[in-house]
JSON list of N, CA, C and O in Angstrom, two decimals:
[
{"chain": "A", "resi": 1, "resn": "UNK", "atom": "N", "xyz": [-61.26, 32.40, -75.78]},
{"chain": "A", "resi": 1, "resn": "UNK", "atom": "CA", "xyz": [-60.50, 31.13, -76.21]},
{"chain": "A", "resi": 1, "resn": "UNK", "atom": "C", "xyz": [-59.01, 31.71, -76.07]},
{"chain": "A", "resi": 1, "resn": "UNK", "atom": "O", "xyz": [-58.80, 32.82, -77.01]},
{"chain": "A", "resi": 2, "resn": "UNK", "atom": "N", "xyz": [-58.22, 30.99, -75.40]},
{"chain": "A", "resi": 2, "resn": "UNK", "atom": "CA", "xyz": [-56.73, 31.56, -75.61]},
{"chain": "A", "resi": 2, "resn": "UNK", "atom": "C", "xyz": [-56.01, 31.08, -76.86]},
{"chain": "A", "resi": 2, "resn": "UNK", "atom": "O", "xyz": [-56.61, 30.07, -77.57]},
{"chain": "A", "resi": 3, "resn": "UNK", "atom": "N", "xyz": [-54.95, 31.48, -77.06]},
{"chain": "A", "resi": 3, "resn": "UNK", "atom": "CA", "xyz": [-54.17, 31.34, -78.20]},
{"chain": "A", "resi": 3, "resn": "UNK", "atom": "C", "xyz": [-53.76, 29.98, -78.42]},
{"chain": "A", "resi": 3, "resn": "UNK", "atom": "O", "xyz": [-53.87, 29.41, -79.64]},
{"chain": "A", "resi": 4, "resn": "UNK", "atom": "N", "xyz": [-53.25, 29.21, -77.42]},
{"chain": "A", "resi": 4, "resn": "UNK", "atom": "CA", "xyz": [-52.77, 27.91, -77.49]},
{"chain": "A", "resi": 4, "resn": "UNK", "atom": "C", "xyz": [-54.14, 27.05, -77.81]},
{"chain": "A", "resi": 4, "resn": "UNK", "atom": "O", "xyz": [-53.75, 26.04, -78.50]},
{"chain": "A", "resi": 5, "resn": "UNK", "atom": "N", "xyz": [-55.31, 27.24, -77.28]},
{"chain": "A", "resi": 5, "resn": "UNK", "atom": "CA", "xyz": [-56.50, 26.53, -77.69]},
{"chain": "A", "resi": 5, "resn": "UNK", "atom": "C", "xyz": [-56.59, 26.69, -79.19]},
{"chain": "A", "resi": 5, "resn": "UNK", "atom": "O", "xyz": [-57.08, 25.70, -79.86]},
{"chain": "A", "resi": 6, "resn": "UNK", "atom": "N", "xyz": [-56.56, 27.94, -79.68]},
{"chain": "A", "resi": 6, "resn": "UNK", "atom": "CA", "xyz": [-57.01, 28.13, -80.97]},
{"chain": "A", "resi": 6, "resn": "UNK", "atom": "C", "xyz": [-55.95, 27.30, -81.95]},
{"chain": "A", "resi": 6, "resn": "UNK", "atom": "O", "xyz": [-56.34, 26.99, -83.12]},
{"chain": "A", "resi": 7, "resn": "UNK", "atom": "N", "xyz": [-54.71, 27.26, -81.46]},
{"chain": "A", "resi": 7, "resn": "UNK", "atom": "CA", "xyz": [-53.65, 26.65, -82.21]},
{"chain": "A", "resi": 7, "resn": "UNK", "atom": "C", "xyz": [-54.13, 25.14, -82.22]},
{"chain": "A", "resi": 7, "resn": "UNK", "atom": "O", "xyz": [-53.78, 24.64, -83.40]},
{"chain": "A", "resi": 8, "resn": "UNK", "atom": "N", "xyz": [-54.36, 24.58, -81.24]},
{"chain": "A", "resi": 8, "resn": "UNK", "atom": "CA", "xyz": [-54.87, 23.16, -81.22]},
{"chain": "A", "resi": 8, "resn": "UNK", "atom": "C", "xyz": [-56.04, 22.94, -82.04]},
{"chain": "A", "resi": 8, "resn": "UNK", "atom": "O", "xyz": [-56.15, 21.90, -82.86]},
{"chain": "A", "resi": 9, "resn": "UNK", "atom": "N", "xyz": [-56.98, 23.93, -81.98]},
{"chain": "A", "resi": 9, "resn": "UNK", "atom": "CA", "xyz": [-58.27, 23.71, -82.69]},
{"chain": "A", "resi": 9, "resn": "UNK", "atom": "C", "xyz": [-57.92, 23.65, -84.35]},
{"chain": "A", "resi": 9, "resn": "UNK", "atom": "O", "xyz": [-58.63, 22.84, -84.93]},
{"chain": "A", "resi": 10, "resn": "UNK", "atom": "N", "xyz": [-57.03, 24.36, -84.62]},
{"chain": "A", "resi": 10, "resn": "UNK", "atom": "CA", "xyz": [-56.90, 24.39, -86.14]},
{"chain": "A", "resi": 10, "resn": "UNK", "atom": "C", "xyz": [-55.70, 23.64, -86.56]},
{"chain": "A", "resi": 10, "resn": "UNK", "atom": "O", "xyz": [-55.47, 23.75, -87.92]},
{"chain": "A", "resi": 11, "resn": "UNK", "atom": "N", "xyz": [-55.05, 22.96, -85.91]},
{"chain": "A", "resi": 11, "resn": "UNK", "atom": "CA", "xyz": [-53.76, 22.22, -86.23]},
{"chain": "A", "resi": 11, "resn": "UNK", "atom": "C", "xyz": [-53.83, 21.12, -87.33]},
{"chain": "A", "resi": 11, "resn": "UNK", "atom": "O", "xyz": [-53.02, 20.88, -87.94]},
{"chain": "A", "resi": 12, "resn": "UNK", "atom": "N", "xyz": [-55.08, 20.77, -87.27]},
{"chain": "A", "resi": 12, "resn": "UNK", "atom": "CA", "xyz": [-55.35, 19.63, -88.42]},
{"chain": "A", "resi": 12, "resn": "UNK", "atom": "C", "xyz": [-56.14, 20.00, -89.37]},
{"chain": "A", "resi": 12, "resn": "UNK", "atom": "O", "xyz": [-56.80, 19.23, -90.05]},
{"chain": "A", "resi": 13, "resn": "UNK", "atom": "N", "xyz": [-56.21, 21.18, -89.79]},
{"chain": "A", "resi": 13, "resn": "UNK", "atom": "CA", "xyz": [-57.09, 21.72, -90.87]},
{"chain": "A", "resi": 13, "resn": "UNK", "atom": "C", "xyz": [-56.42, 22.47, -92.03]},
{"chain": "A", "resi": 13, "resn": "UNK", "atom": "O", "xyz": [-55.30, 23.33, -91.62]},
{"chain": "A", "resi": 14, "resn": "UNK", "atom": "N", "xyz": [-56.68, 22.58, -93.20]},
{"chain": "A", "resi": 14, "resn": "UNK", "atom": "CA", "xyz": [-56.25, 23.31, -94.15]},
{"chain": "A", "resi": 14, "resn": "UNK", "atom": "C", "xyz": [-56.32, 24.71, -93.88]},
{"chain": "A", "resi": 14, "resn": "UNK", "atom": "O", "xyz": [-57.25, 25.24, -93.11]},
{"chain": "A", "resi": 15, "resn": "UNK", "atom": "N", "xyz": [-56.04, 25.68, -94.90]},
{"chain": "A", "resi": 15, "resn": "UNK", "atom": "CA", "xyz": [-56.12, 27.26, -94.75]},
{"chain": "A", "resi": 15, "resn": "UNK", "atom": "C", "xyz": [-57.62, 27.72, -94.73]},
{"chain": "A", "resi": 15, "resn": "UNK", "atom": "O", "xyz": [-57.80, 28.52, -93.87]},
{"chain": "A", "resi": 16, "resn": "UNK", "atom": "N", "xyz": [-58.51, 27.19, -95.47]},
{"chain": "A", "resi": 16, "resn": "UNK", "atom": "CA", "xyz": [-59.82, 27.60, -95.60]},
{"chain": "A", "resi": 16, "resn": "UNK", "atom": "C", "xyz": [-60.52, 27.31, -94.32]},
{"chain": "A", "resi": 16, "resn": "UNK", "atom": "O", "xyz": [-61.28, 28.11, -93.77]},
{"chain": "A", "resi": 17, "resn": "UNK", "atom": "N", "xyz": [-60.37, 26.01, -93.80]},
{"chain": "A", "resi": 17, "resn": "UNK", "atom": "CA", "xyz": [-61.13, 25.49, -92.57]},
{"chain": "A", "resi": 17, "resn": "UNK", "atom": "C", "xyz": [-60.62, 26.24, -91.43]},
{"chain": "A", "resi": 17, "resn": "UNK", "atom": "O", "xyz": [-61.35, 26.74, -90.55]},
{"chain": "A", "resi": 18, "resn": "UNK", "atom": "N", "xyz": [-59.24, 26.53, -91.36]},
{"chain": "A", "resi": 18, "resn": "UNK", "atom": "CA", "xyz": [-58.62, 27.16, -90.33]},
{"chain": "A", "resi": 18, "resn": "UNK", "atom": "C", "xyz": [-59.19, 28.70, -90.27]},
{"chain": "A", "resi": 18, "resn": "UNK", "atom": "O", "xyz": [-59.68, 29.08, -88.94]},
{"chain": "A", "resi": 19, "resn": "UNK", "atom": "N", "xyz": [-59.34, 29.28, -91.14]},
{"chain": "A", "resi": 19, "resn": "UNK", "atom": "CA", "xyz": [-59.78, 30.77, -91.14]},
{"chain": "A", "resi": 19, "resn": "UNK", "atom": "C", "xyz": [-61.37, 30.68, -90.80]},
{"chain": "A", "resi": 19, "resn": "UNK", "atom": "O", "xyz": [-61.88, 31.59, -90.21]},
{"chain": "A", "resi": 20, "resn": "UNK", "atom": "N", "xyz": [-61.97, 29.73, -91.32]},
{"chain": "A", "resi": 20, "resn": "UNK", "atom": "CA", "xyz": [-63.53, 29.56, -90.89]},
{"chain": "A", "resi": 20, "resn": "UNK", "atom": "C", "xyz": [-63.84, 29.47, -89.36]},
{"chain": "A", "resi": 20, "resn": "UNK", "atom": "O", "xyz": [-64.56, 29.80, -88.65]},
{"chain": "A", "resi": 21, "resn": "UNK", "atom": "N", "xyz": [-62.93, 28.50, -88.75]},
{"chain": "A", "resi": 21, "resn": "UNK", "atom": "CA", "xyz": [-62.94, 27.98, -87.39]},
{"chain": "A", "resi": 21, "resn": "UNK", "atom": "C", "xyz": [-62.63, 29.52, -86.58]},
{"chain": "A", "resi": 21, "resn": "UNK", "atom": "O", "xyz": [-63.38, 29.45, -85.61]},
{"chain": "A", "resi": 22, "resn": "UNK", "atom": "N", "xyz": [-61.50, 30.22, -86.90]},
{"chain": "A", "resi": 22, "resn": "UNK", "atom": "CA", "xyz": [-61.33, 31.33, -86.23]},
{"chain": "A", "resi": 22, "resn": "UNK", "atom": "C", "xyz": [-62.26, 32.36, -86.16]},
{"chain": "A", "resi": 22, "resn": "UNK", "atom": "O", "xyz": [-62.70, 33.02, -85.47]},
{"chain": "A", "resi": 23, "resn": "UNK", "atom": "N", "xyz": [-62.84, 32.43, -87.41]},
{"chain": "A", "resi": 23, "resn": "UNK", "atom": "CA", "xyz": [-63.95, 33.29, -87.65]},
{"chain": "A", "resi": 23, "resn": "UNK", "atom": "C", "xyz": [-65.28, 33.09, -86.61]},
{"chain": "A", "resi": 23, "resn": "UNK", "atom": "O", "xyz": [-65.77, 34.00, -86.29]},
{"chain": "A", "resi": 24, "resn": "UNK", "atom": "N", "xyz": [-65.43, 31.67, -86.65]},
{"chain": "A", "resi": 24, "resn": "UNK", "atom": "CA", "xyz": [-66.65, 31.21, -85.95]},
{"chain": "A", "resi": 24, "resn": "UNK", "atom": "C", "xyz": [-66.46, 31.61, -84.44]},
{"chain": "A", "resi": 24, "resn": "UNK", "atom": "O", "xyz": [-67.35, 32.05, -83.80]},
{"chain": "A", "resi": 25, "resn": "UNK", "atom": "N", "xyz": [-65.06, 31.33, -83.89]},
{"chain": "A", "resi": 25, "resn": "UNK", "atom": "CA", "xyz": [-64.87, 31.51, -82.56]},
{"chain": "A", "resi": 25, "resn": "UNK", "atom": "C", "xyz": [-64.82, 33.09, -82.27]},
{"chain": "A", "resi": 25, "resn": "UNK", "atom": "O", "xyz": [-65.57, 33.33, -81.35]},
{"chain": "A", "resi": 26, "resn": "UNK", "atom": "N", "xyz": [-64.34, 33.77, -83.24]},
{"chain": "A", "resi": 26, "resn": "UNK", "atom": "CA", "xyz": [-64.25, 35.26, -82.78]},
{"chain": "A", "resi": 26, "resn": "UNK", "atom": "C", "xyz": [-65.94, 35.72, -82.91]},
{"chain": "A", "resi": 26, "resn": "UNK", "atom": "O", "xyz": [-66.09, 36.57, -82.09]},
{"chain": "A", "resi": 27, "resn": "UNK", "atom": "N", "xyz": [-66.70, 35.22, -83.82]},
{"chain": "A", "resi": 27, "resn": "UNK", "atom": "CA", "xyz": [-68.05, 35.62, -83.80]},
{"chain": "A", "resi": 27, "resn": "UNK", "atom": "C", "xyz": [-68.78, 35.41, -82.41]},
{"chain": "A", "resi": 27, "resn": "UNK", "atom": "O", "xyz": [-69.47, 36.05, -81.93]},
{"chain": "A", "resi": 28, "resn": "UNK", "atom": "N", "xyz": [-68.58, 34.00, -81.96]},
{"chain": "A", "resi": 28, "resn": "UNK", "atom": "CA", "xyz": [-69.21, 33.58, -80.80]},
{"chain": "A", "resi": 28, "resn": "UNK", "atom": "C", "xyz": [-68.77, 34.40, -79.64]},
{"chain": "A", "resi": 28, "resn": "UNK", "atom": "O", "xyz": [-69.53, 34.88, -78.77]},
{"chain": "A", "resi": 29, "resn": "UNK", "atom": "N", "xyz": [-67.58, 34.66, -79.54]},
{"chain": "A", "resi": 29, "resn": "UNK", "atom": "CA", "xyz": [-66.95, 35.49, -78.38]},
{"chain": "A", "resi": 29, "resn": "UNK", "atom": "C", "xyz": [-67.50, 36.97, -78.39]},
{"chain": "A", "resi": 29, "resn": "UNK", "atom": "O", "xyz": [-67.86, 37.40, -77.50]},
{"chain": "A", "resi": 30, "resn": "UNK", "atom": "N", "xyz": [-67.68, 37.49, -79.61]},
{"chain": "A", "resi": 30, "resn": "UNK", "atom": "CA", "xyz": [-68.11, 38.68, -79.69]},
{"chain": "A", "resi": 30, "resn": "UNK", "atom": "C", "xyz": [-69.69, 38.86, -79.37]},
{"chain": "A", "resi": 30, "resn": "UNK", "atom": "O", "xyz": [-69.97, 39.79, -78.57]},
{"chain": "A", "resi": 31, "resn": "UNK", "atom": "N", "xyz": [-70.12, 37.92, -79.48]},
{"chain": "A", "resi": 31, "resn": "UNK", "atom": "CA", "xyz": [-71.76, 37.71, -79.00]},
{"chain": "A", "resi": 31, "resn": "UNK", "atom": "C", "xyz": [-71.83, 37.26, -77.57]},
{"chain": "A", "resi": 31, "resn": "UNK", "atom": "O", "xyz": [-72.88, 37.32, -76.98]},
{"chain": "A", "resi": 32, "resn": "UNK", "atom": "N", "xyz": [-70.69, 37.16, -76.87]},
{"chain": "A", "resi": 32, "resn": "UNK", "atom": "CA", "xyz": [-70.68, 36.66, -75.57]},
{"chain": "A", "resi": 32, "resn": "UNK", "atom": "C", "xyz": [-71.19, 35.29, -75.22]},
{"chain": "A", "resi": 32, "resn": "UNK", "atom": "O", "xyz": [-71.70, 35.16, -74.07]},
{"chain": "A", "resi": 33, "resn": "UNK", "atom": "N", "xyz": [-71.01, 34.36, -76.25]},
{"chain": "A", "resi": 33, "resn": "UNK", "atom": "CA", "xyz": [-71.77, 33.13, -75.83]},
{"chain": "A", "resi": 33, "resn": "UNK", "atom": "C", "xyz": [-70.81, 32.24, -74.86]},
{"chain": "A", "resi": 33, "resn": "UNK", "atom": "O", "xyz": [-69.53, 32.35, -75.22]},
{"chain": "A", "resi": 34, "resn": "UNK", "atom": "N", "xyz": [-71.25, 31.47, -74.11]},
{"chain": "A", "resi": 34, "resn": "UNK", "atom": "CA", "xyz": [-70.65, 30.64, -73.24]},
{"chain": "A", "resi": 34, "resn": "UNK", "atom": "C", "xyz": [-70.58, 29.29, -73.76]},
{"chain": "A", "resi": 34, "resn": "UNK", "atom": "O", "xyz": [-69.47, 28.74, -73.55]},
{"chain": "A", "resi": 35, "resn": "UNK", "atom": "N", "xyz": [-71.45, 28.65, -74.47]},
{"chain": "A", "resi": 35, "resn": "UNK", "atom": "CA", "xyz": [-71.57, 27.44, -75.06]},
{"chain": "A", "resi": 35, "resn": "UNK", "atom": "C", "xyz": [-71.79, 27.70, -76.57]},
{"chain": "A", "resi": 35, "resn": "UNK", "atom": "O", "xyz": [-72.84, 28.21, -76.95]},
{"chain": "A", "resi": 36, "resn": "UNK", "atom": "N", "xyz": [-71.03, 27.00, -77.37]},
{"chain": "A", "resi": 36, "resn": "UNK", "atom": "CA", "xyz": [-71.29, 27.17, -78.93]},
{"chain": "A", "resi": 36, "resn": "UNK", "atom": "C", "xyz": [-70.58, 25.92, -79.53]},
{"chain": "A", "resi": 36, "resn": "UNK", "atom": "O", "xyz": [-69.72, 25.33, -79.12]},
{"chain": "A", "resi": 37, "resn": "UNK", "atom": "N", "xyz": [-71.26, 25.59, -80.84]},
{"chain": "A", "resi": 37, "resn": "UNK", "atom": "CA", "xyz": [-70.62, 24.84, -81.55]},
{"chain": "A", "resi": 37, "resn": "UNK", "atom": "C", "xyz": [-70.18, 25.41, -82.75]},
{"chain": "A", "resi": 37, "resn": "UNK", "atom": "O", "xyz": [-70.88, 26.14, -83.49]},
{"chain": "A", "resi": 38, "resn": "UNK", "atom": "N", "xyz": [-69.05, 24.98, -83.28]},
{"chain": "A", "resi": 38, "resn": "UNK", "atom": "CA", "xyz": [-68.52, 25.54, -84.66]},
{"chain": "A", "resi": 38, "resn": "UNK", "atom": "C", "xyz": [-68.29, 24.34, -85.60]},
{"chain": "A", "resi": 38, "resn": "UNK", "atom": "O", "xyz": [-68.01, 23.09, -85.20]},
{"chain": "A", "resi": 39, "resn": "UNK", "atom": "N", "xyz": [-68.65, 24.68, -86.78]},
{"chain": "A", "resi": 39, "resn": "UNK", "atom": "CA", "xyz": [-68.56, 23.39, -87.83]},
{"chain": "A", "resi": 39, "resn": "UNK", "atom": "C", "xyz": [-67.72, 23.83, -89.16]},
{"chain": "A", "resi": 39, "resn": "UNK", "atom": "O", "xyz": [-67.69, 25.22, -89.55]},
{"chain": "A", "resi": 40, "resn": "UNK", "atom": "N", "xyz": [-66.97, 22.96, -89.68]},
{"chain": "A", "resi": 40, "resn": "UNK", "atom": "CA", "xyz": [-66.49, 23.10, -90.95]},
{"chain": "A", "resi": 40, "resn": "UNK", "atom": "C", "xyz": [-66.66, 21.65, -91.73]},
{"chain": "A", "resi": 40, "resn": "UNK", "atom": "O", "xyz": [-67.29, 20.77, -91.01]},
{"chain": "A", "resi": 41, "resn": "UNK", "atom": "N", "xyz": [-66.37, 21.82, -92.91]},
{"chain": "A", "resi": 41, "resn": "UNK", "atom": "CA", "xyz": [-66.81, 20.41, -93.61]},
{"chain": "A", "resi": 41, "resn": "UNK", "atom": "C", "xyz": [-66.27, 19.31, -93.16]},
{"chain": "A", "resi": 41, "resn": "UNK", "atom": "O", "xyz": [-66.86, 18.08, -93.31]},
{"chain": "A", "resi": 42, "resn": "UNK", "atom": "N", "xyz": [-65.15, 19.30, -92.42]},
{"chain": "A", "resi": 42, "resn": "UNK", "atom": "CA", "xyz": [-64.53, 17.83, -92.01]},
{"chain": "A", "resi": 42, "resn": "UNK", "atom": "C", "xyz": [-64.80, 17.59, -90.63]},
{"chain": "A", "resi": 42, "resn": "UNK", "atom": "O", "xyz": [-64.44, 16.63, -90.06]},
{"chain": "A", "resi": 43, "resn": "UNK", "atom": "N", "xyz": [-65.18, 18.64, -89.82]},
{"chain": "A", "resi": 43, "resn": "UNK", "atom": "CA", "xyz": [-65.38, 18.24, -88.37]},
{"chain": "A", "resi": 43, "resn": "UNK", "atom": "C", "xyz": [-66.22, 19.35, -87.61]},
{"chain": "A", "resi": 43, "resn": "UNK", "atom": "O", "xyz": [-66.56, 20.35, -88.22]},
{"chain": "A", "resi": 44, "resn": "UNK", "atom": "N", "xyz": [-66.51, 19.06, -86.52]},
{"chain": "A", "resi": 44, "resn": "UNK", "atom": "CA", "xyz": [-67.25, 20.05, -85.52]},
{"chain": "A", "resi": 44, "resn": "UNK", "atom": "C", "xyz": [-66.73, 19.97, -84.22]},
{"chain": "A", "resi": 44, "resn": "UNK", "atom": "O", "xyz": [-65.93, 19.13, -83.70]},
{"chain": "A", "resi": 45, "resn": "UNK", "atom": "N", "xyz": [-66.78, 21.13, -83.54]},
{"chain": "A", "resi": 45, "resn": "UNK", "atom": "CA", "xyz": [-66.34, 21.31, -82.02]},
{"chain": "A", "resi": 45, "resn": "UNK", "atom": "C", "xyz": [-67.12, 21.93, -81.12]},
{"chain": "A", "resi": 45, "resn": "UNK", "atom": "O", "xyz": [-67.83, 22.90, -81.62]},
{"chain": "A", "resi": 46, "resn": "UNK", "atom": "N", "xyz": [-67.46, 21.61, -79.99]},
{"chain": "A", "resi": 46, "resn": "UNK", "atom": "CA", "xyz": [-68.26, 21.95, -79.06]},
{"chain": "A", "resi": 46, "resn": "UNK", "atom": "C", "xyz": [-67.33, 22.72, -78.05]},
{"chain": "A", "resi": 46, "resn": "UNK", "atom": "O", "xyz": [-66.42, 22.30, -77.59]},
{"chain": "A", "resi": 47, "resn": "UNK", "atom": "N", "xyz": [-67.70, 24.02, -77.79]},
{"chain": "A", "resi": 47, "resn": "UNK", "atom": "CA", "xyz": [-66.83, 24.92, -76.90]},
{"chain": "A", "resi": 47, "resn": "UNK", "atom": "C", "xyz": [-67.66, 25.28, -75.79]},
{"chain": "A", "resi": 47, "resn": "UNK", "atom": "O", "xyz": [-68.95, 25.72, -75.79]},
{"chain": "A", "resi": 48, "resn": "UNK", "atom": "N", "xyz": [-67.13, 25.13, -74.62]},
{"chain": "A", "resi": 48, "resn": "UNK", "atom": "CA", "xyz": [-67.83, 25.75, -73.47]},
{"chain": "A", "resi": 48, "resn": "UNK", "atom": "C", "xyz": [-66.64, 26.62, -72.60]},
{"chain": "A", "resi": 48, "resn": "UNK", "atom": "O", "xyz": [-65.50, 26.12, -72.23]},
{"chain": "A", "resi": 49, "resn": "UNK", "atom": "N", "xyz": [-67.05, 27.85, -72.58]},
{"chain": "A", "resi": 49, "resn": "UNK", "atom": "CA", "xyz": [-66.17, 28.72, -71.75]},
{"chain": "A", "resi": 49, "resn": "UNK", "atom": "C", "xyz": [-64.83, 28.81, -72.35]},
{"chain": "A", "resi": 49, "resn": "UNK", "atom": "O", "xyz": [-63.81, 28.91, -71.59]},
{"chain": "A", "resi": 50, "resn": "UNK", "atom": "N", "xyz": [-64.72, 28.70, -73.59]},
{"chain": "A", "resi": 50, "resn": "UNK", "atom": "CA", "xyz": [-63.33, 28.84, -74.18]},
{"chain": "A", "resi": 50, "resn": "UNK", "atom": "C", "xyz": [-62.41, 27.59, -74.28]},
{"chain": "A", "resi": 50, "resn": "UNK", "atom": "O", "xyz": [-61.32, 27.62, -74.73]},
{"chain": "A", "resi": 51, "resn": "UNK", "atom": "N", "xyz": [-62.94, 26.64, -73.71]},
{"chain": "A", "resi": 51, "resn": "UNK", "atom": "CA", "xyz": [-62.38, 25.28, -73.80]},
{"chain": "A", "resi": 51, "resn": "UNK", "atom": "C", "xyz": [-63.10, 24.25, -74.59]},
{"chain": "A", "resi": 51, "resn": "UNK", "atom": "O", "xyz": [-64.42, 24.11, -74.68]},
{"chain": "A", "resi": 52, "resn": "UNK", "atom": "N", "xyz": [-62.41, 23.31, -75.27]},
{"chain": "A", "resi": 52, "resn": "UNK", "atom": "CA", "xyz": [-62.99, 22.30, -76.27]},
{"chain": "A", "resi": 52, "resn": "UNK", "atom": "C", "xyz": [-63.67, 21.47, -75.23]},
{"chain": "A", "resi": 52, "resn": "UNK", "atom": "O", "xyz": [-63.01, 20.61, -74.50]},
{"chain": "A", "resi": 53, "resn": "UNK", "atom": "N", "xyz": [-64.91, 21.29, -75.22]},
{"chain": "A", "resi": 53, "resn": "UNK", "atom": "CA", "xyz": [-65.78, 20.23, -74.66]},
{"chain": "A", "resi": 53, "resn": "UNK", "atom": "C", "xyz": [-66.07, 18.89, -75.31]},
{"chain": "A", "resi": 53, "resn": "UNK", "atom": "O", "xyz": [-66.00, 17.87, -74.79]},
{"chain": "A", "resi": 54, "resn": "UNK", "atom": "N", "xyz": [-66.18, 19.01, -76.78]},
{"chain": "A", "resi": 54, "resn": "UNK", "atom": "CA", "xyz": [-66.10, 17.79, -77.55]},
{"chain": "A", "resi": 54, "resn": "UNK", "atom": "C", "xyz": [-65.91, 18.21, -78.96]},
{"chain": "A", "resi": 54, "resn": "UNK", "atom": "O", "xyz": [-65.76, 19.27, -79.32]},
{"chain": "A", "resi": 55, "resn": "UNK", "atom": "N", "xyz": [-65.70, 17.05, -79.71]},
{"chain": "A", "resi": 55, "resn": "UNK", "atom": "CA", "xyz": [-65.24, 17.27, -81.23]},
{"chain": "A", "resi": 55, "resn": "UNK", "atom": "C", "xyz": [-65.72, 15.98, -82.08]},
{"chain": "A", "resi": 55, "resn": "UNK", "atom": "O", "xyz": [-65.68, 14.99, -81.28]},
{"chain": "A", "resi": 56, "resn": "UNK", "atom": "N", "xyz": [-65.61, 16.03, -83.23]},
{"chain": "A", "resi": 56, "resn": "UNK", "atom": "CA", "xyz": [-65.70, 15.04, -83.99]},
{"chain": "A", "resi": 56, "resn": "UNK", "atom": "C", "xyz": [-65.48, 15.17, -85.42]},
{"chain": "A", "resi": 56, "resn": "UNK", "atom": "O", "xyz": [-65.61, 16.41, -85.86]},
{"chain": "A", "resi": 57, "resn": "UNK", "atom": "N", "xyz": [-65.18, 14.12, -86.10]},
{"chain": "A", "resi": 57, "resn": "UNK", "atom": "CA", "xyz": [-64.87, 14.18, -87.59]},
{"chain": "A", "resi": 57, "resn": "UNK", "atom": "C", "xyz": [-65.99, 13.74, -88.25]},
{"chain": "A", "resi": 57, "resn": "UNK", "atom": "O", "xyz": [-66.84, 12.97, -87.98]},
{"chain": "A", "resi": 58, "resn": "UNK", "atom": "N", "xyz": [-66.30, 14.65, -89.29]},
{"chain": "A", "resi": 58, "resn": "UNK", "atom": "CA", "xyz": [-67.55, 14.30, -90.32]},
{"chain": "A", "resi": 58, "resn": "UNK", "atom": "C", "xyz": [-66.96, 13.13, -91.20]},
{"chain": "A", "resi": 58, "resn": "UNK", "atom": "O", "xyz": [-66.09, 13.22, -91.80]},
{"chain": "A", "resi": 59, "resn": "UNK", "atom": "N", "xyz": [-68.07, 12.22, -91.43]},
{"chain": "A", "resi": 59, "resn": "UNK", "atom": "CA", "xyz": [-67.82, 11.11, -92.33]},
{"chain": "A", "resi": 59, "resn": "UNK", "atom": "C", "xyz": [-68.69, 11.39, -93.54]},
{"chain": "A", "resi": 59, "resn": "UNK", "atom": "O", "xyz": [-69.86, 11.73, -93.59]},
{"chain": "A", "resi": 60, "resn": "UNK", "atom": "N", "xyz": [-67.85, 11.34, -94.77]},
{"chain": "A", "resi": 60, "resn": "UNK", "atom": "CA", "xyz": [-68.71, 11.62, -96.09]},
{"chain": "A", "resi": 60, "resn": "UNK", "atom": "C", "xyz": [-69.40, 10.29, -96.70]},
{"chain": "A", "resi": 60, "resn": "UNK", "atom": "O", "xyz": [-68.75, 9.10, -96.34]}
]
């Protein structure tokens, strides 16, 4: 995932969620995953080949 996409991915999140999202992306890339979903308490993101394919906010 390029830096601009990471910036967009984390723009609407606090420091803890931002850290978690970036850690999940790094782990998925380390594993060589093509498709993966990352989650934080407020949202989820579906990633395909480093590009955001889908997302949603979680409702409490």
